[in-house]
One Martini backbone bead per residue (centre of mass of N, CA, C, O) as a GRO file, in nm:
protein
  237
    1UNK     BB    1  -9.344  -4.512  -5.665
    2UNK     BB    2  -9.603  -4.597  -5.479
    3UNK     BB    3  -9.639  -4.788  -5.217
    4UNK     BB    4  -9.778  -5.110  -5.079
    5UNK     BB    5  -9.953  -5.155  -4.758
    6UNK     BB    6 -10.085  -5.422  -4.633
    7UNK     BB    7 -10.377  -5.471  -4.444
    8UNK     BB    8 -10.467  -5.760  -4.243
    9UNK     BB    9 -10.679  -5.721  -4.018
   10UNK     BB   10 -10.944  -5.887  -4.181
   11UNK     BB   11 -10.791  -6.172  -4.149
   12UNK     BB   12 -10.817  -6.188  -3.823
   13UNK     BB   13 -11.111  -6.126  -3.837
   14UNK     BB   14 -11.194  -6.394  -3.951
   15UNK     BB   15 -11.008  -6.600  -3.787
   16UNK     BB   16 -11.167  -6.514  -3.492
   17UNK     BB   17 -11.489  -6.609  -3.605
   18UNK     BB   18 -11.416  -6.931  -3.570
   19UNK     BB   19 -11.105  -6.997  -3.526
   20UNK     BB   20 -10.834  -7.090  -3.540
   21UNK     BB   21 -10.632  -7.111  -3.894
   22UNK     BB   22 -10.910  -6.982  -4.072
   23UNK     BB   23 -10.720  -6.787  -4.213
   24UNK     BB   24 -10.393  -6.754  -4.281
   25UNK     BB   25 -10.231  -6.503  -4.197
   26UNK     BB   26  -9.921  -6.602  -4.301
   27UNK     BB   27 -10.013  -6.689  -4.581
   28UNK     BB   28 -10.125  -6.392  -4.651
   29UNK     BB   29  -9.870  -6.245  -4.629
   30UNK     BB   30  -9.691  -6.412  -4.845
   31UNK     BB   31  -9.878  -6.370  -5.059
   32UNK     BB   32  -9.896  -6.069  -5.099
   33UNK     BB   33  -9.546  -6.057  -5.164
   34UNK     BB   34  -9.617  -6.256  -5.386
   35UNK     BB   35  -9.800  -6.015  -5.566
   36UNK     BB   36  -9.639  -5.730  -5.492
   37UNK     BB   37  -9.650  -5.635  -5.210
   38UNK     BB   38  -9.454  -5.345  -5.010
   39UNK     BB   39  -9.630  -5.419  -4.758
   40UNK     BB   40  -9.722  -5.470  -4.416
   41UNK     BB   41 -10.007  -5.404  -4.187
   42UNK     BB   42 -10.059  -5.368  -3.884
   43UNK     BB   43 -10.326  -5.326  -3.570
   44UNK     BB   44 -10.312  -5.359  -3.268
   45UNK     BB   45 -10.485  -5.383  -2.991
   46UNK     BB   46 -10.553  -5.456  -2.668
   47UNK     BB   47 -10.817  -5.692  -2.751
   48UNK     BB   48 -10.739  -5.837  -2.957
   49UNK     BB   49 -10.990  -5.850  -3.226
   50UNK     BB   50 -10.752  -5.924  -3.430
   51UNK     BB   51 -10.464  -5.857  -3.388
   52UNK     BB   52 -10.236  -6.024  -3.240
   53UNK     BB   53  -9.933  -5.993  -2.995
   54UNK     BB   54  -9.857  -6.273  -3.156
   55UNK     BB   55  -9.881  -6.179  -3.491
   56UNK     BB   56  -9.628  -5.991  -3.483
   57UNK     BB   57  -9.415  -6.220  -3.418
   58UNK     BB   58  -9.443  -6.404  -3.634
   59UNK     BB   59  -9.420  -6.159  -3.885
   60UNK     BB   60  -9.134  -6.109  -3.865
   61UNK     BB   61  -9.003  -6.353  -4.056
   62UNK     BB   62  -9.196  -6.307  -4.318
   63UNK     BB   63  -9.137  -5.979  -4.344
   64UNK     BB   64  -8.932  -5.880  -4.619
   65UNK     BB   65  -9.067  -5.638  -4.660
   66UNK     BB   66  -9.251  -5.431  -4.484
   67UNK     BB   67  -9.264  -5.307  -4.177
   68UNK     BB   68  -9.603  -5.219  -3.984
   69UNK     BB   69  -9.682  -5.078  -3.704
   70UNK     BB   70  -9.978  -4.998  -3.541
   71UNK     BB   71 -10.065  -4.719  -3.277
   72UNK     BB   72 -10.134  -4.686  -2.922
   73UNK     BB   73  -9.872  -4.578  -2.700
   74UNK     BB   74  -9.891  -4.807  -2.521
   75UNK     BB   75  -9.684  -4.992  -2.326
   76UNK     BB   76  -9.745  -5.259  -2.452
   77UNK     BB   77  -9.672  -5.156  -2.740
   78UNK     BB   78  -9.395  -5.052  -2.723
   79UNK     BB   79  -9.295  -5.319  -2.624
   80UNK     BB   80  -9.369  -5.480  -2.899
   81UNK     BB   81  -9.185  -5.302  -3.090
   82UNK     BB   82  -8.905  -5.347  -2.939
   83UNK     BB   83  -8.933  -5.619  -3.029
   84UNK     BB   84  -8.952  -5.644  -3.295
   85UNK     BB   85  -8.889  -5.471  -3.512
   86UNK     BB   86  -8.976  -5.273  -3.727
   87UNK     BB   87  -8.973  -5.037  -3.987
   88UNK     BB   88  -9.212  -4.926  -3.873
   89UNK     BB   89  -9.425  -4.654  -3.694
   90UNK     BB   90  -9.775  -4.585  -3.633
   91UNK     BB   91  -9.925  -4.333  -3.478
   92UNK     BB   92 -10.248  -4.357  -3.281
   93UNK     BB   93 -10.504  -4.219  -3.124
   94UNK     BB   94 -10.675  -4.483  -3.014
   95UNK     BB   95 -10.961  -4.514  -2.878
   96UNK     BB   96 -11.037  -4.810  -2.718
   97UNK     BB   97 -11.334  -4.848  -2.875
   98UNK     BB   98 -11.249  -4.821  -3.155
   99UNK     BB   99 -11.317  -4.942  -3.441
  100UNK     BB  100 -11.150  -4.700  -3.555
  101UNK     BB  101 -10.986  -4.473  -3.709
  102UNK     BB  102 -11.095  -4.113  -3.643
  103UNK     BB  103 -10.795  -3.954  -3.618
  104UNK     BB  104 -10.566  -3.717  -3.535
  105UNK     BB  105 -10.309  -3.578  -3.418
  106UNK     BB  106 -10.233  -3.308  -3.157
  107UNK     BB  107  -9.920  -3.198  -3.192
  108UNK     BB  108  -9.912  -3.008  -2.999
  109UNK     BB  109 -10.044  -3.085  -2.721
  110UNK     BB  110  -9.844  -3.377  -2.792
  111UNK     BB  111  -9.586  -3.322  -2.845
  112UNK     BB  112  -9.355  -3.417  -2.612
  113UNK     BB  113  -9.509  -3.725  -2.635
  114UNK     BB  114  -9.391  -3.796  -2.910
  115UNK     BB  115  -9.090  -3.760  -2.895
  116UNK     BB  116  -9.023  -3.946  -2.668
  117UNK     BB  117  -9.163  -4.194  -2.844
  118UNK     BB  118  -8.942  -4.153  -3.062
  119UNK     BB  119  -8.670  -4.150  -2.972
  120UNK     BB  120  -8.694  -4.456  -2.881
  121UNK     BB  121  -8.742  -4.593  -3.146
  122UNK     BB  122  -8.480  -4.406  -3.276
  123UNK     BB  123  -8.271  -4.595  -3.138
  124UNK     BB  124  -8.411  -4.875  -3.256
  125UNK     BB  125  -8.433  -4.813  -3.575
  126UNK     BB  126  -8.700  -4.696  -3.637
  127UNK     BB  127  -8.944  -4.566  -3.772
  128UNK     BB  128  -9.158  -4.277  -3.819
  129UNK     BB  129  -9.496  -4.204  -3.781
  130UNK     BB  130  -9.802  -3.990  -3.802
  131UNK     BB  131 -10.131  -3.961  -3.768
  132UNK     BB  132 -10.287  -3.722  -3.956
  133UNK     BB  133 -10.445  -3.424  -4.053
  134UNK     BB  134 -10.496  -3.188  -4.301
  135UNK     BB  135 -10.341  -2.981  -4.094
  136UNK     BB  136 -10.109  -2.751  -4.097
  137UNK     BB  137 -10.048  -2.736  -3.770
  138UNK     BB  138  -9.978  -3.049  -3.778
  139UNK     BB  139  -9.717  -3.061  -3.953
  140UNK     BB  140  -9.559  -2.872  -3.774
  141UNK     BB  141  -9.608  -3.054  -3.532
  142UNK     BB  142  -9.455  -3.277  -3.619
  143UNK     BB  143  -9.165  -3.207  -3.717
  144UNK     BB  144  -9.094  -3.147  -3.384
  145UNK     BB  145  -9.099  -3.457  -3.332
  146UNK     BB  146  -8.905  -3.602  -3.513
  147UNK     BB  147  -8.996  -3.732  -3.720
  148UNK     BB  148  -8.984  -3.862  -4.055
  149UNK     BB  149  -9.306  -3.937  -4.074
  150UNK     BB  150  -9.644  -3.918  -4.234
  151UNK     BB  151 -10.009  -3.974  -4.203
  152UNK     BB  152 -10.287  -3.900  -4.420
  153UNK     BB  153 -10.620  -3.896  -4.329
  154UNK     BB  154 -10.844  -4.008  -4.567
  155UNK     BB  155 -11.155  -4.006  -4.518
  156UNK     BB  156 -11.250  -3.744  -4.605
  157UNK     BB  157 -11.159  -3.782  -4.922
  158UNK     BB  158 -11.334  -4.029  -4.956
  159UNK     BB  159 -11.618  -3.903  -4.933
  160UNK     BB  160 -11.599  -3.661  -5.110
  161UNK     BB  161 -11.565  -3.849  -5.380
  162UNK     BB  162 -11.830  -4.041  -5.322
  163UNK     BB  163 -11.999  -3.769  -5.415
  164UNK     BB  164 -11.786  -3.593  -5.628
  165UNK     BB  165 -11.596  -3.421  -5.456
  166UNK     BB  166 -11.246  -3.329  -5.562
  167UNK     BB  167 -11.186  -3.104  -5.358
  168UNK     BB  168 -11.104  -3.276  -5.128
  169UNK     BB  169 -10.793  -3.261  -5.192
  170UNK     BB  170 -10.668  -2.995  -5.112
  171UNK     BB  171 -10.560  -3.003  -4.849
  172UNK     BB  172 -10.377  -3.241  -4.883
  173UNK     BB  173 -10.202  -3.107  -5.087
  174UNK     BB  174 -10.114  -2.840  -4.846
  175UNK     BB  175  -9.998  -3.072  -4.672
  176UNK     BB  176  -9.797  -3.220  -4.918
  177UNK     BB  177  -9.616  -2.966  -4.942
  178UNK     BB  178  -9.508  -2.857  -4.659
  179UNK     BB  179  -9.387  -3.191  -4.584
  180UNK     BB  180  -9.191  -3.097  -4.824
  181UNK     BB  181  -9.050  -2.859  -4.704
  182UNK     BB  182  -8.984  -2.987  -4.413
  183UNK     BB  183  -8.907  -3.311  -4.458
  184UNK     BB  184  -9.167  -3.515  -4.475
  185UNK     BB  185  -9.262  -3.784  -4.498
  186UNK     BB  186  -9.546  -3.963  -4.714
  187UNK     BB  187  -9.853  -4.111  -4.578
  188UNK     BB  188 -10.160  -4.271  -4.700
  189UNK     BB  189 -10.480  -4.345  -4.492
  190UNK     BB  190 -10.848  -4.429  -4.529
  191UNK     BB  191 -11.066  -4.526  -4.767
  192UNK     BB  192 -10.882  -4.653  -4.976
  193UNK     BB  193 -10.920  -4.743  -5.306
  194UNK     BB  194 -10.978  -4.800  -5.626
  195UNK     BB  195 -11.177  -4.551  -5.685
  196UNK     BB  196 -10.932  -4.331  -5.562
  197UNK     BB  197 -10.622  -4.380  -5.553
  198UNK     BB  198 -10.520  -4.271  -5.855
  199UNK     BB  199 -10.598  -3.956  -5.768
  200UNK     BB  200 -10.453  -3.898  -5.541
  201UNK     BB  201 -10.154  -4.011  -5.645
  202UNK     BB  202 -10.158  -3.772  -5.847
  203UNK     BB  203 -10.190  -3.508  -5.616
  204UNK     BB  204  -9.967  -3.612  -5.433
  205UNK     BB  205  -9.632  -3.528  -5.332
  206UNK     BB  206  -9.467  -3.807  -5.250
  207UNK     BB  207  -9.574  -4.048  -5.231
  208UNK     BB  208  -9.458  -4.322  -5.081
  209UNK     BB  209  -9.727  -4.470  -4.954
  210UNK     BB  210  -9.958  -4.695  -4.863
  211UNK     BB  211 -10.249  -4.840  -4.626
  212UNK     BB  212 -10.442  -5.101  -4.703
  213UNK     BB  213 -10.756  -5.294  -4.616
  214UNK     BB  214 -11.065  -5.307  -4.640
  215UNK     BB  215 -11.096  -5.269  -4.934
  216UNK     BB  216 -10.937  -5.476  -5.020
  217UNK     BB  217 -11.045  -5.744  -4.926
  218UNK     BB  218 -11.303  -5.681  -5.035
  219UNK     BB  219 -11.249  -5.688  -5.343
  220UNK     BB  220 -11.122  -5.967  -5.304
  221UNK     BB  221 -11.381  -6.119  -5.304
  222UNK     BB  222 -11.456  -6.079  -5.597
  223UNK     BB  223 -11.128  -6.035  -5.734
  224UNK     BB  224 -10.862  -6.129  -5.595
  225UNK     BB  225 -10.592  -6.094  -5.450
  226UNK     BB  226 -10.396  -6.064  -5.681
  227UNK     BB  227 -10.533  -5.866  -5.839
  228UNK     BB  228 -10.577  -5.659  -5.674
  229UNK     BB  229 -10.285  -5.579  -5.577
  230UNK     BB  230 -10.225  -5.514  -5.897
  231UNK     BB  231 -10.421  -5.278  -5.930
  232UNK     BB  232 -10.307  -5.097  -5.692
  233UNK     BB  233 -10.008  -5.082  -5.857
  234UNK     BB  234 -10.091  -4.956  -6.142
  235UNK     BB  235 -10.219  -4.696  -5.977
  236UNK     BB  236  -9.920  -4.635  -5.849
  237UNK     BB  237  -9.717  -4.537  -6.072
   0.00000   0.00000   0.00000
């Protein structure tokens, strides 16, 4: 079964856009937890607009699933990391204005630079994902960096499946196949929802993770969080 982490930068953005601590983004981790969800995933940024760097360390004893923590490896995310010391690391190339992860790294060109942030949080027992765009080339390049694991961006499989092109997933499943030639752990993030979930899941082997954020909330607005929850769990078995 491929595991289900919940992203609740949602959660963060709705208590920060009034202030206060409502809702309580820590009783929203445990209550993921307890409706069967096997990991949290926040993603802070510098502006701290949605997750701030003291709910990274808050969430570290509440986070008993796995526990990641994605970005881009700038000196004070690294600090940060190293100091929470969650289950995973996912380095995201993110520029500083975006909205939201719009791209996967360029593994070849930063090879080097993320070796060194590999390894170094790889002494203190961090997993490592990367995430990637569904490139051989970039799978290739992951693999050179020591990481562990990718994670791979799906963003283009989501669109294009929402046109009703299934054949969206072919890269997908050419880098998902390499990515196991290799031994690299897959991972796979980025406007994954109910409606396009197990097609994905069902196509992509050895899918470890998937990390959902925007559509669970979201549809959770609707449906309720519990079920929603379990709704992603029947669909990822």
């Amino acid at each position: 079964m491929t595991k289900l982490s919940v992203n609740i930068n949602k959660i963060a953005t709705l208590r920060n856009a009034r202030g206060g601590n409502v809702p309580d983004l820590l009783q929203v981790a445990k209550d993921i937890q307890r409706f069967g969800g096997q990991g949290i995933t926040i993603h802070p940024r510098p502006d701290e607009r949605h997750i701030r760097y003291q709910d990274a360390r808050d969430l570290k004893p509440i986070v008993y699933t796995e526990y990641n923590i994605e970005g881009n490896p700038e000196q004070k995310f690294i600090d940060l990391v190293l100091e929470v010391k969650p289950t995973q690391v996912t380095l995201v190339p993110d520029a500083v204005d975006a909205i939201t992860s719009n791209a996967g790294w360029d593994t070849v060109i930063h090879q080097d630079y993320l070796k060194e942030i590999i390894q170094e949080f790889q002494r203190n027992g961090i997993r490592t994902s990367i995430f990637v765009d569904p490139v051989l080339e970039m799978i290739e390049g992951a693999k050179k960096t020591g990481t562990e694991r990718i994670e791979l961006y799906t963003e283009a499989f989501a669109h294009q499946y929402g046109l009703g092109n299934k054949e969206g997933i072919l890269p997908y499943v050419e880098a998902a196949k390499l990515a196991n030639e290799l031994d690299l752990g897959i991972n796979a993030g980025h406007d994954l929802s109910l409606d396009n979930i197990q097609f994905f899941r069902q196509n992509i082997p050895n899918l470890l993770e998937v990390s959902i954020g925007h559509a669970l909330i979201s549809e959770s607005i609707y449906l309720g969080l519990e079920n929603v929850v379990n709704m992603y769990l029947q669909k990822l078995k």
